[in-house]
Every structure is written in structure tokens, then in C-alpha cells.
XYZ file of C-alpha atoms in Angstrom:
738
model
C 65.020 -48.831 -98.556
C 63.678 -45.549 -97.095
C 65.510 -42.427 -97.826
C 66.360 -39.892 -95.209
C 63.646 -37.828 -96.550
C 60.851 -40.184 -95.867
C 62.461 -41.025 -92.307
C 62.295 -37.374 -91.424
C 58.601 -37.435 -92.691
C 57.700 -40.693 -90.495
C 59.532 -38.581 -87.653
C 57.311 -35.574 -88.025
C 54.229 -37.717 -88.177
C 55.140 -39.222 -84.938
C 55.823 -36.211 -83.433
C 52.382 -34.732 -84.497
C 50.534 -37.897 -83.319
C 51.879 -37.445 -79.910
C 51.711 -33.835 -79.686
C 47.964 -34.373 -80.804
C 47.962 -37.362 -78.126
C 49.607 -34.974 -75.184
C 46.696 -32.255 -76.101
C 43.817 -34.281 -76.283
C 44.951 -36.107 -73.143
C 45.738 -32.181 -71.412
C 41.783 -31.049 -72.984
C 40.628 -34.276 -71.430
C 41.757 -33.567 -68.182
C 40.626 -29.810 -68.381
C 37.320 -31.256 -69.228
C 37.321 -33.612 -66.551
C 38.655 -30.784 -63.912
C 36.167 -28.182 -65.389
C 33.554 -30.925 -64.999
C 34.486 -31.795 -61.536
C 34.664 -28.138 -60.246
C 31.499 -27.141 -62.184
C 29.291 -30.152 -61.911
C 30.439 -32.705 -59.343
C 31.481 -30.617 -56.808
C 29.815 -27.854 -57.520
C 27.636 -27.296 -54.511
C 30.441 -28.030 -52.350
C 32.826 -25.378 -53.586
C 30.117 -22.643 -53.578
C 29.474 -23.357 -50.054
C 32.811 -22.969 -49.530
C 33.784 -19.998 -51.732
C 30.292 -18.170 -49.952
C 32.376 -18.879 -46.451
C 35.146 -16.470 -47.617
C 33.241 -13.496 -49.081
C 29.812 -13.859 -47.906
C 28.957 -13.597 -44.096
C 26.173 -12.516 -41.934
C 26.809 -9.261 -40.405
C 25.298 -8.408 -37.068
C 23.609 -5.288 -37.229
C 22.907 -3.301 -34.144
C 19.499 -1.713 -34.899
C 19.439 2.157 -34.444
C 17.119 2.964 -31.368
C 13.799 3.863 -32.372
C 12.941 7.668 -31.656
C 10.882 8.790 -28.770
C 7.677 12.059 -29.339
C 5.448 13.923 -27.469
C 1.937 13.630 -28.105
C 1.970 15.987 -31.315
C 5.095 14.499 -32.854
C 7.858 16.601 -31.749
C 11.116 14.664 -31.223
C 12.507 14.067 -27.421
C 15.363 11.597 -27.892
C 16.637 10.666 -31.292
C 19.714 8.537 -32.412
C 22.192 10.044 -34.480
C 25.468 8.864 -36.604
C 28.157 10.221 -34.471
C 32.205 9.419 -35.047
C 33.708 6.815 -33.084
C 37.813 6.543 -32.818
C 40.015 3.310 -32.119
C 42.929 1.992 -33.268
C 45.085 -1.353 -33.937
C 47.819 -1.820 -32.009
C 49.345 -4.373 -34.096
C 49.331 -2.332 -37.489
C 50.343 0.519 -35.409
C 53.309 -1.136 -34.425
C 54.069 -2.920 -37.963
C 54.174 0.491 -39.209
C 57.268 1.634 -37.397
C 54.954 4.131 -35.007
C 55.920 4.496 -31.454
C 53.141 3.880 -29.307
C 53.640 6.733 -26.719
C 54.093 9.384 -29.442
C 50.528 8.397 -31.141
C 49.066 8.344 -27.656
C 50.594 11.730 -26.862
C 48.840 13.271 -30.569
C 45.350 11.939 -29.546
C 45.846 13.304 -26.318
C 45.954 16.868 -28.196
C 43.061 16.200 -30.620
C 40.866 14.435 -28.199
C 41.742 15.288 -24.663
C 42.018 11.368 -23.740
C 44.506 10.313 -20.989
C 48.179 9.725 -22.772
C 48.994 7.032 -20.080
C 45.581 4.815 -20.549
C 45.786 5.360 -24.454
C 49.484 4.534 -24.606
C 49.159 1.069 -22.403
C 45.970 0.161 -25.091
C 48.196 0.931 -27.963
C 51.015 -1.298 -26.298
C 48.470 -4.335 -26.485
C 49.133 -7.583 -28.579
C 45.211 -7.023 -30.120
C 43.683 -6.142 -33.348
C 41.283 -3.476 -31.464
C 41.102 -1.133 -28.995
C 38.707 2.057 -28.392
C 40.362 5.008 -28.280
C 37.326 7.832 -27.873
C 33.653 6.997 -28.371
C 31.031 9.449 -29.583
C 33.566 12.317 -30.595
C 32.373 15.565 -31.845
C 32.439 16.300 -35.539
C 35.390 18.858 -35.043
C 37.651 16.020 -33.090
C 36.399 13.155 -35.692
C 37.691 15.827 -38.922
C 40.753 16.219 -36.870
C 41.427 12.696 -36.599
C 40.639 12.020 -40.235
C 43.342 14.922 -41.177
C 46.141 13.575 -38.763
C 46.276 10.138 -40.528
C 47.948 8.567 -37.628
C 49.031 5.239 -38.667
C 46.373 2.288 -37.002
C 44.049 4.810 -35.822
C 40.382 4.625 -37.555
C 37.259 6.273 -37.279
C 33.952 4.122 -37.660
C 30.198 5.502 -37.080
C 28.222 4.658 -34.094
C 24.876 5.515 -33.093
C 24.536 7.811 -30.102
C 21.429 8.855 -28.292
C 20.643 12.594 -28.702
C 17.961 14.727 -26.488
C 17.773 18.036 -28.376
C 15.582 19.412 -25.115
C 18.395 19.129 -22.838
C 16.513 18.916 -19.742
C 12.968 18.324 -20.799
C 11.085 15.610 -19.191
C 14.407 14.223 -18.386
C 13.118 11.949 -15.535
C 10.450 10.552 -17.777
C 12.814 9.817 -20.628
C 15.463 8.752 -18.633
C 18.916 8.141 -20.809
C 20.940 5.667 -22.576
C 24.553 4.677 -22.054
C 27.441 4.474 -24.283
C 26.592 1.316 -25.754
C 23.047 2.339 -26.247
C 21.150 0.584 -23.408
C 18.191 2.379 -21.701
C 19.343 3.276 -17.535
C 16.401 4.979 -16.703
C 13.043 6.600 -17.378
C 11.193 5.596 -20.712
C 14.229 4.035 -22.305
C 14.678 1.646 -19.431
C 10.966 0.878 -19.183
C 10.686 0.391 -23.047
C 14.377 -1.270 -23.580
C 13.269 -4.079 -25.582
C 10.631 -2.000 -27.799
C 13.395 0.850 -28.598
C 16.422 -1.411 -29.156
C 14.748 -4.215 -31.499
C 16.152 -7.403 -32.320
C 19.330 -7.472 -33.291
C 19.414 -8.601 -37.214
C 21.890 -10.638 -39.073
C 22.538 -9.034 -42.270
C 23.883 -10.794 -45.632
C 26.677 -9.050 -46.565
C 29.495 -9.581 -48.879
C 33.093 -9.022 -47.413
C 36.558 -8.242 -48.797
C 39.576 -10.157 -47.989
C 40.424 -8.093 -44.869
C 36.916 -8.666 -43.954
C 35.019 -5.559 -44.310
C 32.236 -5.004 -45.643
C 31.806 -4.721 -49.770
C 27.789 -4.609 -50.098
C 24.770 -5.673 -48.824
C 21.330 -4.654 -50.535
C 19.853 -4.938 -46.832
C 22.132 -2.126 -45.838
C 20.537 -0.122 -48.290
C 17.238 0.029 -46.540
C 17.455 2.312 -43.225
C 14.338 0.928 -41.761
C 16.353 -2.303 -41.307
C 18.284 -0.768 -38.705
C 15.156 0.988 -36.812
C 13.866 -0.190 -33.197
C 10.396 1.051 -32.726
C 8.991 4.045 -32.142
C 7.175 5.791 -29.194
C 5.003 8.329 -28.246
C 4.228 9.606 -25.005
C 1.249 11.482 -23.817
C 3.552 14.134 -22.788
C 2.807 17.690 -24.037
C 6.078 19.538 -24.731
C 4.716 22.886 -23.824
C 2.963 22.100 -20.866
C 5.978 19.951 -19.840
C 8.357 23.198 -20.228
C 5.711 25.149 -18.294
C 5.641 23.119 -15.400
C 9.376 22.574 -15.574
C 9.526 26.360 -15.807
C 6.791 27.300 -13.055
C 8.295 24.624 -10.621
C 12.209 25.648 -10.947
C 10.769 29.296 -9.896
C 8.615 28.589 -6.997
C 11.976 26.151 -5.593
C 14.058 29.517 -5.850
C 11.418 31.745 -4.629
C 10.603 29.786 -1.538
C 13.879 28.028 -1.295
C 12.764 24.563 -1.006
C 14.910 21.511 -1.601
C 13.175 20.043 -4.121
C 9.447 19.427 -5.671
C 7.397 18.213 -8.426
C 4.551 18.475 -10.384
C 1.818 16.396 -12.351
C -0.580 17.413 -14.991
C -3.301 14.902 -15.816
C -6.220 14.184 -17.886
C -8.916 12.514 -15.553
C -10.821 12.088 -18.669
C -8.314 9.535 -19.972
C -5.825 9.382 -17.393
C -3.039 10.656 -20.006
C -0.158 12.469 -18.255
C 0.703 15.626 -19.622
C 3.713 16.483 -17.925
C 6.035 15.077 -14.809
C 8.346 17.832 -13.618
C 10.692 17.206 -10.997
C 13.364 19.407 -9.751
C 16.500 19.509 -9.469
C 17.006 18.225 -12.613
C 19.714 16.989 -15.110
C 20.641 17.288 -18.774
C 20.044 13.497 -19.927
C 22.981 14.100 -22.652
C 25.429 14.392 -19.919
C 24.088 12.023 -16.918
C 27.086 11.284 -15.346
C 27.572 14.701 -14.358
C 24.089 14.833 -12.200
C 24.541 12.877 -9.190
C 21.460 9.942 -8.479
C 19.832 12.741 -6.145
C 19.061 15.304 -9.091
C 18.302 11.837 -11.564
C 15.568 10.696 -9.203
C 11.952 10.910 -10.570
C 10.212 12.693 -7.425
C 6.951 12.520 -9.001
C 6.614 8.561 -8.607
C 9.808 7.737 -6.193
C 9.494 10.126 -3.325
C 6.987 8.853 -0.515
C 5.936 11.912 1.639
C 2.699 12.608 4.008
C 0.303 14.065 2.131
C -1.373 16.092 5.113
C -4.697 17.908 4.337
C -4.550 16.883 0.604
C -5.987 13.621 1.709
C -8.987 14.960 3.308
C -11.151 15.229 0.269
C -10.616 11.178 -0.034
C -11.632 10.993 3.508
C -14.669 13.114 3.580
C -15.853 11.309 0.147
C -15.303 7.709 1.369
C -17.394 8.934 4.267
C -20.197 10.607 2.476
C -19.800 7.451 -0.108
C -20.316 5.004 3.066
C -23.137 7.016 4.390
C -21.665 7.681 7.494
C -21.634 11.237 7.602
C -23.737 13.683 5.591
C -23.035 17.285 4.370
C -25.144 19.198 6.758
C -23.717 17.426 9.296
C -22.371 19.455 12.259
C -19.171 18.440 14.225
C -17.891 20.105 17.151
C -14.087 21.235 16.417
C -13.841 21.744 20.296
C -12.639 25.477 19.980
C -9.242 23.982 18.024
C -8.053 21.169 20.593
C -9.235 17.732 21.269
C -7.790 14.490 22.681
C -7.567 11.002 21.192
C -6.167 8.219 22.909
C -3.346 9.920 24.452
C -2.710 12.526 22.457
C -3.690 16.261 21.290
C -4.768 17.000 17.447
C -4.819 20.998 17.236
C -6.330 23.293 14.985
C -4.889 26.470 13.653
C -7.979 28.632 14.351
C -10.359 27.998 17.174
C -13.521 26.226 15.293
C -16.323 25.516 17.124
C -19.479 24.101 15.175
C -18.488 23.457 11.752
C -20.442 21.656 8.660
C -18.744 18.870 6.584
C -18.470 21.324 3.724
C -16.617 23.979 6.307
C -14.303 21.233 7.405
C -12.992 20.942 4.236
C -12.865 24.814 3.373
C -10.845 25.433 6.622
C -8.883 22.230 6.582
C -10.088 21.521 10.651
C -7.753 18.560 11.172
C -10.388 18.055 14.362
C -13.581 17.717 12.164
C -11.773 15.305 9.154
C -10.043 13.416 12.563
C -14.009 12.878 13.488
C -15.222 12.138 9.862
C -12.733 9.171 9.966
C -13.637 7.902 13.266
C -17.069 8.005 12.193
C -16.131 6.052 8.885
C -14.088 3.607 11.596
C -10.994 1.978 11.289
C -12.012 -0.480 8.499
C -14.078 1.814 6.734
C -11.300 5.061 6.418
C -8.713 1.735 4.884
C -11.183 0.568 2.434
C -12.080 4.028 1.329
C -7.903 5.129 0.737
C -7.149 1.871 -0.935
C -10.226 2.184 -3.492
C -8.633 5.549 -4.210
C -5.290 3.808 -5.087
C -3.081 4.722 -2.256
C -1.130 2.327 -0.798
C -0.828 0.859 -4.581
C 1.088 1.432 -7.164
C -0.266 3.295 -10.156
C 1.534 1.021 -12.216
C 2.015 4.077 -14.753
C 4.946 2.019 -16.464
C 7.860 4.301 -15.488
C 11.091 2.464 -13.432
C 11.074 2.800 -9.619
C 7.454 3.786 -8.675
C 6.985 3.412 -5.075
C 3.493 2.287 -3.756
C 3.522 4.663 -0.655
C 2.810 3.383 2.716
C -0.431 2.950 4.064
C -0.405 -0.234 6.706
C -3.616 -2.610 7.121
C -5.984 -1.338 9.398
C -5.415 -4.393 11.546
C -1.936 -2.940 12.725
C -3.181 0.366 13.403
C -2.982 2.163 16.639
C -5.788 3.741 18.525
C -4.346 7.297 17.362
C -4.194 5.860 13.227
C -7.595 6.126 12.259
C -7.572 9.827 13.625
C -4.371 11.077 12.200
C -4.129 9.137 8.821
C -7.573 10.862 8.053
C -5.953 14.136 8.214
C -2.922 12.738 6.196
C -0.300 11.851 8.981
C 0.811 8.211 9.461
C 0.566 6.939 5.629
C 2.459 8.754 2.926
C 1.733 8.591 -0.948
C 3.363 10.365 -4.074
C 2.544 13.113 -6.403
C 1.374 11.091 -9.084
C -0.911 8.966 -6.559
C -2.547 12.397 -5.391
C -2.987 13.429 -8.997
C -4.888 10.401 -9.889
C -6.763 9.715 -6.779
C -8.297 13.867 -7.363
C -8.744 12.528 -10.994
C -11.239 10.102 -9.785
C -13.635 12.889 -7.849
C -12.993 14.820 -11.015
C -14.181 11.684 -13.551
C -17.343 11.088 -11.631
C -15.974 8.755 -9.339
C -14.227 6.529 -11.652
C -10.701 5.787 -10.840
C -8.781 5.662 -14.474
C -5.143 4.084 -15.021
C -2.793 6.814 -15.334
C -0.506 6.745 -18.979
C 2.845 7.760 -20.249
C 2.655 5.657 -23.257
C 0.093 6.663 -26.072
C 1.271 4.885 -28.746
C 4.060 1.932 -30.485
C 4.858 1.793 -34.035
C 7.660 -0.345 -35.385
C 10.074 1.357 -38.399
C 7.296 0.438 -40.995
C 4.860 2.132 -39.439
C 2.528 -0.378 -37.820
C 0.902 0.089 -34.778
C 2.323 -2.130 -31.894
C 0.468 -0.862 -28.845
C -2.566 2.149 -28.781
C -3.109 2.828 -25.472
C -7.211 3.638 -24.617
C -8.567 5.011 -21.176
C -8.734 2.020 -18.883
C -11.305 2.385 -15.812
C -9.708 0.576 -12.548
C -12.657 0.713 -10.734
C -15.822 3.158 -9.367
C -14.749 4.554 -6.297
C -17.229 6.690 -5.275
C -21.000 7.308 -7.051
C -21.080 10.084 -9.601
C -23.508 12.166 -7.078
C -20.647 12.086 -4.489
C -18.454 13.117 -6.576
C -20.060 16.148 -7.742
C -20.781 16.935 -3.699
C -17.207 16.880 -3.376
C -16.493 19.150 -5.869
C -18.683 21.294 -4.542
C -17.156 21.306 -1.553
C -13.760 21.823 -3.064
C -14.915 24.675 -4.719
C -15.286 26.124 -1.082
C -11.451 25.656 -0.646
C -10.600 28.379 -3.526
C -13.642 30.651 -2.298
C -13.028 33.422 0.008
C -12.064 32.871 3.033
C -10.869 28.947 1.921
C -7.396 27.930 2.330
C -6.801 28.067 -1.697
C -7.844 31.508 -2.469
C -3.878 31.652 -4.666
C -5.209 28.936 -6.618
C -7.879 31.103 -8.489
C -7.603 31.330 -12.014
C -9.595 34.610 -13.703
C -12.819 32.806 -15.628
C -12.139 29.339 -14.303
C -13.813 27.433 -11.549
C -11.274 25.682 -9.687
C -12.011 22.772 -6.997
C -8.723 22.294 -5.083
C -7.371 21.326 -1.607
C -4.529 22.935 0.047
C -1.804 20.599 2.089
C 1.006 21.491 4.745
C 2.393 18.700 6.456
C 4.854 18.659 9.150
C 7.776 16.082 8.138
C 8.599 13.041 10.535
C 11.812 14.058 12.470
C 13.733 10.404 11.916
C 16.397 11.550 14.280
C 14.619 12.814 17.539
C 11.250 11.291 16.500
C 7.927 12.984 16.220
C 7.713 15.487 13.804
C 9.902 18.467 12.665
C 8.963 21.695 13.834
C 10.817 23.577 10.980
C 10.322 21.112 7.992
C 7.260 21.070 6.163
C 5.713 19.477 2.660
C 3.605 22.043 1.290
C 1.235 21.151 -1.471
C -1.703 21.776 -3.690
C -3.952 19.353 -6.005
C -7.315 20.691 -8.049
C -8.771 20.442 -11.063
C -10.147 23.159 -13.493
C -12.932 23.887 -14.953
C -14.867 22.362 -11.890
C -17.781 21.677 -13.495
C -16.337 19.924 -16.516
C -12.753 19.134 -15.462
C -10.205 19.647 -18.424
C -6.888 18.784 -16.331
C -5.953 17.556 -12.793
C -2.375 19.473 -11.359
C -0.944 18.219 -8.833
C 2.469 20.374 -6.747
C 4.175 19.348 -4.033
C 7.490 21.283 -2.780
C 9.760 19.792 -0.354
C 10.875 21.685 2.762
C 10.423 25.706 1.256
C 11.439 28.323 3.630
C 10.209 31.149 3.290
C 6.937 29.946 4.121
C 5.179 26.535 4.685
C 1.412 26.711 3.929
C 0.585 24.819 0.931
C -1.896 27.867 0.269
C 0.917 30.400 0.176
C 3.547 28.223 -1.884
C 2.106 25.695 -3.498
C -1.456 27.297 -4.565
C 0.175 30.034 -7.004
C 2.338 27.119 -8.985
C -1.126 25.579 -9.409
C -2.348 28.730 -10.800
C 0.274 29.643 -12.963
C 0.347 25.910 -14.463
C -3.465 25.370 -14.826
C -4.101 29.166 -16.023
C -1.341 28.428 -18.971
C -2.497 24.761 -19.767
C -6.119 25.792 -20.020
C -5.430 28.478 -22.750
C -2.818 26.275 -24.501
C -5.772 23.512 -24.900
C -8.458 26.089 -25.952
C -10.610 25.890 -22.948
C -12.558 29.322 -23.204
C -13.421 31.273 -20.251
C -17.165 30.931 -21.786
C -17.340 27.227 -21.910
C -15.952 27.255 -17.743
C -19.611 28.713 -17.027
C -20.466 29.590 -13.656
C -20.886 27.279 -10.082
C -24.859 27.298 -11.294
C -23.883 25.442 -14.304
C -22.834 22.464 -11.935
C -24.884 19.392 -12.630
C -26.782 18.062 -9.741
C -29.287 15.432 -8.963
C -31.740 18.042 -7.838
C -32.332 21.738 -7.302
C -30.569 22.785 -4.233
C -33.166 24.043 -1.629
C -34.278 27.986 -1.455
C -31.563 29.655 1.089
C -33.637 31.074 3.890
C -34.047 35.069 3.802
C -31.035 37.298 4.285
C -31.510 38.930 7.694
C -31.390 42.274 8.464
C -27.563 42.650 8.964
C -26.564 40.807 5.691
C -28.711 42.581 3.756
C -27.032 45.622 5.286
C -23.737 44.494 4.949
C -24.707 44.064 0.986
C -26.418 47.138 0.501
C -23.174 48.929 2.281
C -20.979 46.242 -0.442
C -22.673 47.895 -3.065
C -22.492 51.434 -2.368
C -18.654 51.045 -1.650
C -17.951 49.171 -4.998
C -20.247 52.257 -7.060
C -18.054 54.846 -4.974
C -14.760 52.962 -6.272
C -16.223 53.067 -9.747
C -17.249 56.999 -9.640
C -13.691 57.209 -8.401
C -11.677 55.054 -10.906
C -13.941 57.030 -13.709
C -12.905 60.211 -12.605
C -9.179 59.217 -12.151
C -9.050 57.782 -15.657
C -10.934 60.893 -17.286
C -8.261 63.416 -15.733
C -5.287 60.912 -16.670
C -4.616 60.052 -13.258
C -4.965 56.534 -11.633
C -6.669 54.612 -8.818
C -4.139 52.183 -6.598
C -5.475 49.385 -6.457
C -5.906 47.105 -2.781
C -3.309 44.387 -3.139
C -3.029 43.528 0.260
C -2.714 39.872 1.417
C -1.411 38.860 -1.907
C 1.632 36.785 -3.122
C 4.233 38.738 -5.013
C 3.255 37.658 -8.426
C -0.204 38.227 -7.927
C 0.211 41.916 -6.718
C 2.348 42.568 -9.228
C 0.379 41.584 -12.192
C -2.662 43.634 -10.310
C -0.648 46.349 -10.258
C 0.780 46.120 -13.944
C -3.262 45.999 -14.846
C -3.481 49.394 -13.219
C -0.437 51.062 -15.054
C 1.527 50.933 -11.740
C 5.395 50.250 -11.284
C 6.045 48.301 -8.462
C 8.764 48.252 -6.033
C 9.027 45.291 -3.433
C 10.729 44.796 -0.228
C 10.850 41.695 2.019
C 8.900 38.233 1.357
C 5.660 36.601 1.429
C 2.688 38.352 1.438
C 1.790 41.761 0.988
C 1.550 43.391 4.287
C 1.587 47.170 3.640
C 1.474 49.402 0.576
C 2.282 53.031 -0.309
C 0.265 54.758 -1.416
C -3.017 52.905 0.383
C -5.768 51.104 -1.854
C -8.228 53.659 -3.326
C -5.633 56.494 -3.353
C -6.081 58.504 -6.897
C -2.758 59.397 -7.536
C -0.938 60.915 -10.952
C 0.632 58.390 -13.295
C 4.303 57.703 -13.134
C 3.902 56.712 -9.110
C 5.696 53.733 -8.095
C 3.793 51.640 -5.916
C 5.836 50.182 -2.620
C 4.549 47.517 -1.306
C 6.157 45.538 1.388
C 5.972 41.743 2.017
C 5.906 39.757 5.215
C 5.492 35.889 5.697
C 1.751 34.988 6.266
C 2.647 34.367 9.870
C 3.419 37.763 10.869
C 0.458 39.466 8.882
C -2.071 40.782 11.338
C -5.417 39.166 10.505
C -8.436 41.595 9.490
C -10.766 42.890 12.261
C -13.413 41.088 11.355
C -11.938 37.649 11.346
C -9.775 38.726 14.817
C -13.330 39.163 16.419
C -14.588 35.967 14.943
C -11.557 34.111 16.474
C -12.136 35.690 19.798
C -15.879 34.858 19.714
C -14.888 31.431 18.988
C -12.382 31.394 21.629
C -13.947 32.656 24.499
C -17.530 31.535 24.519
C -17.844 27.867 23.482
C -21.371 26.917 22.072
C -23.570 24.755 23.828
C -24.694 21.416 21.919
C -28.351 22.717 21.642
C -26.899 25.964 20.357
C -27.039 27.352 16.471
C -24.591 26.401 14.002
C -24.673 29.777 13.027
C -24.085 31.530 16.727
C -20.549 30.372 16.577
C -19.833 32.067 13.133
C -17.822 29.452 11.292
C -16.326 30.067 7.900
C -18.020 28.330 5.343
C -18.087 27.560 1.641
C -19.842 28.911 -1.495
C -22.096 25.833 -1.387
C -25.771 26.133 -0.872
C -26.293 22.943 0.576
C -23.789 22.913 2.747
C -25.685 23.628 5.916
C -29.077 22.845 6.953
C -31.163 25.460 5.569
C -32.546 26.788 8.949
C -29.148 27.538 9.925
C -27.102 29.328 6.654
C -23.310 29.978 7.552
C -21.960 33.263 6.492
C -18.624 33.385 4.049
C -15.603 34.372 6.062
C -12.951 37.164 5.062
C -9.482 34.832 4.993
C -8.377 31.977 7.009
C -4.906 30.548 6.968
C -4.469 26.914 6.310
C -5.599 24.264 9.452
C -3.194 23.401 11.746
C -0.239 21.011 12.179
C -0.365 18.769 8.915
C -3.680 21.452 7.592
């Protein structure tokens, strides 16, 4: 019989056994559960966990930087603060949406009603104001408004403000390119949106991502332009000065390398600040150099004449009768501003004769003229890669009227752009080869790999190299004494160019306006080895309208400074004799006694002036320079070189000066200059005499060309050897559209 002690012992053993069994069962269950979670269902549970804390965050890349050709940043992206709010969290914190909106209005200057309406919505996210200033962001952070937070966003910033604004364009608040390069290369600059794996907390905010530590993972491609920041600033400055001086409505300047097609500057005025594009009108944001069409006027004449010489339709020694300044084609009359009679082809270009050029166009024929101009690129897009470019208008020759072959030859009845003119002139400067103009030099990705490297691309050989050299020599006559472009002359460099003065079409009353003009000048330098082409166009100048008066000085200042900036020495510029030729020019005939006497008189006068100058300098006095007929800037520069202070009155060209030139005066004397519009300045006596002779005595067909005493260029082969022509003193630009 078991004792109570035995019974207690048995009960304890049973309890221990039961507890052990329960413990073993529990341990088994734990082991099984651990096996189930860690082994059998491990992959499934891992996926479930990763779905909760590991997500792919769509990372919008920062736009790539835009540089000029020398690596100066023109457009960059910077991180700035943007203010947003959670309306539900705001109300959960017990805040009044209207009071918060009023506080935000004080700090950010936003509309209180609009913000209050947003904060009252049933949403988790609303924008308050994006891209705030650093001071505003700091104020919001210190205010600790409930439900209001700050996040970082990339903002497009243009450190040079208006510089190259029309080329760069701008991007909107979402970082999307709207105009210019920003739009044209949107896919490259913006880059693809990257999916970056990141660890999130329970509120969905990013805790960590190793890819976020690499800044390059969020960068778009970088773009290097052909634009030279210094030359761009120079072109914009001089264009703005010319617009204000001439009271023009608008204008554009293009600076281009004819050897590579690279564009160094595209300047337009009016302009705008791409950091604040909403403050500018659509008119101010327009890239006029590629979007605005205009009738080129006389700047088209080198291409007409070059095409005619290339087609053997005319020769450089051929003489044309300019019919005393007026001729009829069909039922219309074409005018010249001077009563020219017999002119050789180079003289026609030098004095910008509409009648002579029209006859050259008629000799070339409709099909020939159309073919010549289209080969130079007129009527076609240059494909420069900037949005909004227009091709201009050049109708097919089968649609021309009887008058068109004559008027299109001197730049009426067609339209072009500033960039087209510069590109076409580049063909003459580059031995007859038309190059593709480029504004993008290189594109690289965020790691430095080159995605695109631009190289010169020859579109076609427009004219033979020999004809291009001939045209260069003929265009030198435009800037020679007596040509229409003397204001474009740059000391130390040979300049080949052409002026243009085109009446604007009157779309209200029909025909052409009598008081609205497009003034232009195109040219390249140094002529014997061209380094740059510059095209200047001014729309509706008011003070004066001749291209040689208002546009040529802009060319001179831009080209002169650009050549110095690029290190083109005056010694390398050479002289007219340095121009390459196929064969030596024929010896000029012996000068007649009158010419020899004139040269002797000029030499004697120069010697007398030199002696007077030396005497004046020796005595501490000054010799008054001759600035008659010069523009204001040129006159001031010449006077300053002679140590004179200047006082101006009027506008236009210098019509009178006091003291008179050649006078020896005491140091400190002020040079008084009176300016007048070019049309009000009396012609020099010799010029008037020549004009009178041409007007009153029309030479017969057998008459010697020299008898008509027309102005000529400086070219030795410009006219037949038996009839040399004399240089003329000065002439205003030729005619309506000249």
C-alpha cells in the first residue's frame, strides 16, 4: 500500500512528464514554424517584406549643363527649395487652413484665397510655391507651420542672364525645354528617368539607396555649343547700341566661321532674360536671326553676280549700260540712286547698281538665276538645328512674273534670313564650298563619354574656287573708297562685303513702303584668308536707312573686336596683292598726264600736312583732323586719336566741323561737329561734276567706258585693259532696294 509520500512522488513525476511533453511539443512547434518561415516559405516571405520596405523610386534626372565653346557654363541646374502641404495632416493637427494660408501669403507672397482652397481639399499633397528663394525657404523652415513641408527640386538657371537667350531658350518649372537648344535637345539634356532601388520607412520616405550617393546617376547629357561667350556678348552689345542709335525696331547679328560652319554668335534685339521668361513677350523671345524673313535687297547681288560668272553668262570685263539711272522692264521702272551709264561688272557691285544687276540677272535667265540662288541655299532651311527656323521664300522660276527675273536679281520678290545670308556668304569666303552651319559642337554623357562630335560638313560646291576668288576681289571694291561700304573698313584688315537697303513691302496698301526699310551689311575678313563672316540686319531704322550708314559700322566694330579676340594679327591680314590668283593680272596701262598730275598734287598735299603736323607737335599744338562724312563713332575715335575733345549736335554723318580740318590750334580746343542725315549732306564737288556729266550726256554704244566716268572698284582686272576706270570719291548706296 502506497503511502502519501509515494503518491506525491508519482504525481510530481506525472506533472514533470506532462510539462516535458508540452515543452517538447512547443519546441517542436517553434522548430516547425521556424522551418516553415525560414526554409519552406522563405522566398515568398522575402518578396512580401521587400514589397513593403524596398521600392523602386523613379528618379527624375537633373538636366545636363550647357557650355560655350571654351567651357563656360551658359545653363545649369541647381537644387532649390519648393514648399508643399498635406491638407489632411494640417487639419488633423487642428490648424485652420485659412490662417495657415494667410501666414504663407506673408512669407511667400502667394494668393491667400488660392492657397486656402488648396489646403481645404481632401488630398495628401498640394503645391504651395515651387522654386522659392533661399530666404523664403529658411523662413518656412523656421515657421514650423503644421502640415507644411519643404522638398528639394532642380531649377534651371542661366548665370549670364540675357546672354545667348535666343539660342539657349528656356525650360519651364517641370524642367521641360520650351525654346532654343533646351527644346531642340530636350531628350539629351533631360535624360531618361531612372528607377533607383531604395529602402523606405513606414511613412514611405527614402531611408537609404546606394545609387542616390552617385550624383552622376541623376544627370542628363552635357552639351557644348559653338558659341563663343565673349563674341556673343560683343555682338549683343553692339547690336543693342545700333538699335538705340538708329531708332530701329529690331535687329540681328550672326558671326560664323566660314571654314568650319561653326556659329560663334547669334544676337537678337529685343531680347529677354530666360530666368524670367514669363516677363517677356513672344516677340521678344523670337530668334529673329532664323525666324524673321525679309527681302535682302542688295546683299543678294554678290550671289547673283557670282552665279552669272560661274555659268559664263557674263564676264568680269563686260560693260553694261545702266541707262542713266532708270530703265523699264515689262511695265515697271527700275531706278538707281545715281545716274550711271556704262559700268563694268565689278563697278556694278561696288556702287550697288540695281539696273546693272537686273541686266546680269536677265542675262543669266530665269532658270539660271533660280539655280544659282538655290545652290547658295536660299529658299531652303540651313538645318542648323534650332527650332522655328524658316526657309525663306524663293518661288520656283516657272511661277515668276516677267519682272521677277530682274527684281529677284537685286533682292526684291524673295525673302531670306540673317543666318541664310551669313551661310551663303561663307561659301564665297570658303572657296565656293557651302558648309552646314552648326551650333552644337559636342554632346557628352554624365560619365564623360562623347556621344556626338560635330565636324565640318560640305553640302556642295556652289561656285568654282576661281569664281569665289573673283567675287572676293569684287567685294573688296564695296569697302574701297567710292564703294557703298566704306564705314565697314577695319584698320589693318582687308574687308570684303556688301551693303543692303531694301524697302519693306506694304501689305496694307500694296507695293513697297516709302518710309520702312531693312538695312543690312554682310562681309568677311581678312579677305585673303577669311576667318569670320558677320551678317548684320536692322529692321526699320529711323535716323538713317542706308545699310552702309547704319549696319556697316556695326559690322566694323563686331568684326574688328572679334579678330583681335581670336588673335588674327594685322600682319597676317596682308594686303590686296596677297590674294591668291589663278594667273597674274595684266599690267595696267600707263596713267595719263591728268592722273599723274593728280597723284603729284596729292603727294605734295600729304607732304605739306606732314610738315604742318610735325610743326604743330613740336610747338605743343594740335592739327585738326578731317572727319567730314564720317559717322559719329568714327569721328569721335579719329578726334580722340588726335587728342581732341568732341562736342556733337544732330544725328547721322558729320556735315560740318569747327575748327576746319588742317588748322593748327592750341591743345585743349574742343572740336565742334554737326551731324546730318546722309541724304542732306551735299555731295563733294568732284562727285557732283561726275553725276552731272552722266546725267546730261548719255554715251553712245561705241563710246569708251572711261568716258562715262563711273565709279570703280580697286580691282586691276575689273574692266578691259584698254579702258581703265578711275576710283571715285564717295557714293551713297544704289537705289531702291540698294
